Amino acid sequence: MSDSVTEETIQKTADTFKVLSDPTRIRILHYLCQKEASVSDIASELDLKQSTVSHQLRTLKLYRLVTHRREGTSIYYTFKDDHVMQTLEQMIDHIEE
């Protein structure tokens, strides 16, 4: 880590780790790491309410962890940043050791 990391960067990093500390968000991100999906796809696959998935995706979008695209009336979500997904996968691998 660079000695010149700003306080703003440190705070944003801490905030992002807080977002990643939620089990439902981790489940959603892990699923989106495997494939692009709609809210209903995610809800069905993870056995969650669509309102729960929508709420969590809103938070993940706010922190730039997921992105979306519109296809007709459907919206499809995918993870946004390979660095974050690599960190998440490394943590999962660490826990499973």
PDB file of C-alpha atoms in Angstrom:
ATOM      1  CA  MET A   1       0.000   0.000   0.000  1.00  0.00           C
ATOM      2  CA  SER A   2       1.266   3.463  -0.864  1.00  0.00           C
ATOM      3  CA  ASP A   3       2.231   5.889   1.901  1.00  0.00           C
ATOM      4  CA  SER A   4       0.264   8.567   0.079  1.00  0.00           C
ATOM      5  CA  VAL A   5      -3.198   7.042   0.527  1.00  0.00           C
ATOM      6  CA  THR A   6      -5.617   9.843   1.317  1.00  0.00           C
ATOM      7  CA  GLU A   7      -8.049   9.861   4.202  1.00  0.00           C
ATOM      8  CA  GLU A   8     -10.873   9.931   1.633  1.00  0.00           C
ATOM      9  CA  THR A   9      -9.565   6.745   0.021  1.00  0.00           C
ATOM     10  CA  ILE A  10      -9.218   5.077   3.411  1.00  0.00           C
ATOM     11  CA  GLN A  11     -12.801   6.019   4.321  1.00  0.00           C
ATOM     12  CA  LYS A  12     -14.190   4.801   0.974  1.00  0.00           C
ATOM     13  CA  THR A  13     -12.279   1.535   1.407  1.00  0.00           C
ATOM     14  CA  ALA A  14     -13.726   1.048   4.894  1.00  0.00           C
ATOM     15  CA  ASP A  15     -17.221   1.845   3.596  1.00  0.00           C
ATOM     16  CA  THR A  16     -16.827  -0.696   0.791  1.00  0.00           C
ATOM     17  CA  PHE A  17     -15.757  -3.380   3.269  1.00  0.00           C
ATOM     18  CA  LYS A  18     -18.883  -2.561   5.314  1.00  0.00           C
ATOM     19  CA  VAL A  19     -21.012  -3.105   2.203  1.00  0.00           C
ATOM     20  CA  LEU A  20     -19.220  -6.397   1.580  1.00  0.00           C
ATOM     21  CA  SER A  21     -19.827  -7.517   5.160  1.00  0.00           C
ATOM     22  CA  ASP A  22     -23.484  -8.357   4.472  1.00  0.00           C
ATOM     23  CA  PRO A  23     -24.062 -12.090   3.754  1.00  0.00           C
ATOM     24  CA  THR A  24     -26.899 -11.434   1.301  1.00  0.00           C
ATOM     25  CA  ARG A  25     -24.756  -9.032  -0.708  1.00  0.00           C
ATOM     26  CA  ILE A  26     -21.917 -11.570  -0.772  1.00  0.00           C
ATOM     27  CA  ARG A  27     -24.311 -14.231  -2.054  1.00  0.00           C
ATOM     28  CA  ILE A  28     -25.576 -11.888  -4.771  1.00  0.00           C
ATOM     29  CA  LEU A  29     -22.066 -10.861  -5.837  1.00  0.00           C
ATOM     30  CA  HIS A  30     -20.887 -14.464  -5.866  1.00  0.00           C
ATOM     31  CA  TYR A  31     -23.833 -15.398  -8.082  1.00  0.00           C
ATOM     32  CA  LEU A  32     -23.209 -12.449 -10.410  1.00  0.00           C
ATOM     33  CA  CYS A  33     -19.565 -13.435 -10.668  1.00  0.00           C
ATOM     34  CA  GLN A  34     -20.761 -16.590 -12.407  1.00  0.00           C
ATOM     35  CA  LYS A  35     -23.292 -14.996 -14.775  1.00  0.00           C
ATOM     36  CA  GLU A  36     -25.375 -11.986 -15.630  1.00  0.00           C
ATOM     37  CA  ALA A  37     -28.882 -12.132 -14.149  1.00  0.00           C
ATOM     38  CA  SER A  38     -32.125 -10.250 -13.607  1.00  0.00           C
ATOM     39  CA  VAL A  39     -33.631  -9.483 -10.207  1.00  0.00           C
ATOM     40  CA  SER A  40     -36.094 -12.349 -10.609  1.00  0.00           C
ATOM     41  CA  ASP A  41     -33.312 -14.762 -11.631  1.00  0.00           C
ATOM     42  CA  ILE A  42     -31.252 -13.804  -8.577  1.00  0.00           C
ATOM     43  CA  ALA A  43     -34.262 -14.001  -6.252  1.00  0.00           C
ATOM     44  CA  SER A  44     -35.238 -17.423  -7.562  1.00  0.00           C
ATOM     45  CA  GLU A  45     -31.725 -18.880  -7.503  1.00  0.00           C
ATOM     46  CA  LEU A  46     -30.871 -17.561  -4.030  1.00  0.00           C
ATOM     47  CA  ASP A  47     -34.349 -18.074  -2.547  1.00  0.00           C
ATOM     48  CA  LEU A  48     -34.793 -14.384  -1.713  1.00  0.00           C
ATOM     49  CA  LYS A  49     -37.655 -11.954  -2.132  1.00  0.00           C
ATOM     50  CA  GLN A  50     -37.394  -9.751  -5.210  1.00  0.00           C
ATOM     51  CA  SER A  51     -37.712  -6.662  -3.007  1.00  0.00           C
ATOM     52  CA  THR A  52     -34.719  -7.840  -0.961  1.00  0.00           C
ATOM     53  CA  VAL A  53     -32.640  -8.395  -4.084  1.00  0.00           C
ATOM     54  CA  SER A  54     -33.626  -4.999  -5.509  1.00  0.00           C
ATOM     55  CA  HIS A  55     -32.691  -3.259  -2.264  1.00  0.00           C
ATOM     56  CA  GLN A  56     -29.310  -4.998  -2.089  1.00  0.00           C
ATOM     57  CA  LEU A  57     -28.569  -4.320  -5.756  1.00  0.00           C
ATOM     58  CA  ARG A  58     -29.301  -0.633  -5.199  1.00  0.00           C
ATOM     59  CA  THR A  59     -26.633  -0.584  -2.475  1.00  0.00           C
ATOM     60  CA  LEU A  60     -24.177  -2.545  -4.614  1.00  0.00           C
ATOM     61  CA  LYS A  61     -24.725  -0.118  -7.514  1.00  0.00           C
ATOM     62  CA  LEU A  62     -24.197   2.866  -5.216  1.00  0.00           C
ATOM     63  CA  TYR A  63     -20.782   1.476  -4.279  1.00  0.00           C
ATOM     64  CA  ARG A  64     -20.001   0.652  -7.926  1.00  0.00           C
ATOM     65  CA  LEU A  65     -19.799  -3.081  -7.266  1.00  0.00           C
ATOM     66  CA  VAL A  66     -22.388  -4.072  -9.872  1.00  0.00           C
ATOM     67  CA  THR A  67     -23.529  -2.637 -13.163  1.00  0.00           C
ATOM     68  CA  HIS A  68     -26.623  -3.218 -15.271  1.00  0.00           C
ATOM     69  CA  ARG A  69     -27.909  -3.150 -18.806  1.00  0.00           C
ATOM     70  CA  ARG A  70     -31.420  -2.887 -20.129  1.00  0.00           C
ATOM     71  CA  GLU A  71     -32.777  -5.290 -22.723  1.00  0.00           C
ATOM     72  CA  GLY A  72     -36.328  -4.318 -23.606  1.00  0.00           C
ATOM     73  CA  THR A  73     -38.195  -4.180 -20.313  1.00  0.00           C
ATOM     74  CA  SER A  74     -35.684  -6.388 -18.496  1.00  0.00           C
ATOM     75  CA  ILE A  75     -32.627  -5.235 -16.565  1.00  0.00           C
ATOM     76  CA  TYR A  76     -29.655  -7.553 -16.220  1.00  0.00           C
ATOM     77  CA  TYR A  77     -27.002  -7.154 -13.541  1.00  0.00           C
ATOM     78  CA  THR A  78     -23.388  -8.220 -13.466  1.00  0.00           C
ATOM     79  CA  PHE A  79     -20.411  -7.535 -11.230  1.00  0.00           C
ATOM     80  CA  LYS A  80     -18.509  -4.425 -12.193  1.00  0.00           C
ATOM     81  CA  ASP A  81     -14.966  -4.809 -10.977  1.00  0.00           C
ATOM     82  CA  ASP A  82     -12.674  -7.811 -11.361  1.00  0.00           C
ATOM     83  CA  HIS A  83     -10.506  -6.563  -8.477  1.00  0.00           C
ATOM     84  CA  VAL A  84     -13.412  -6.729  -6.044  1.00  0.00           C
ATOM     85  CA  MET A  85     -14.488 -10.133  -7.295  1.00  0.00           C
ATOM     86  CA  GLN A  86     -10.935 -11.467  -6.984  1.00  0.00           C
ATOM     87  CA  THR A  87     -10.796 -10.174  -3.412  1.00  0.00           C
ATOM     88  CA  LEU A  88     -14.141 -11.798  -2.628  1.00  0.00           C
ATOM     89  CA  GLU A  89     -13.104 -15.108  -4.190  1.00  0.00           C
ATOM     90  CA  GLN A  90      -9.771 -15.033  -2.344  1.00  0.00           C
ATOM     91  CA  MET A  91     -11.567 -14.484   0.941  1.00  0.00           C
ATOM     92  CA  ILE A  92     -13.947 -17.370   0.218  1.00  0.00           C
ATOM     93  CA  ASP A  93     -10.957 -19.592  -0.663  1.00  0.00           C
ATOM     94  CA  HIS A  94      -9.228 -18.520   2.555  1.00  0.00           C
ATOM     95  CA  ILE A  95     -12.276 -19.426   4.650  1.00  0.00           C
ATOM     96  CA  GLU A  96     -12.696 -22.788   2.938  1.00  0.00           C
ATOM     97  CA  GLU A  97      -9.058 -23.836   3.581  1.00  0.00           C
TER      98      GLU A  97
END
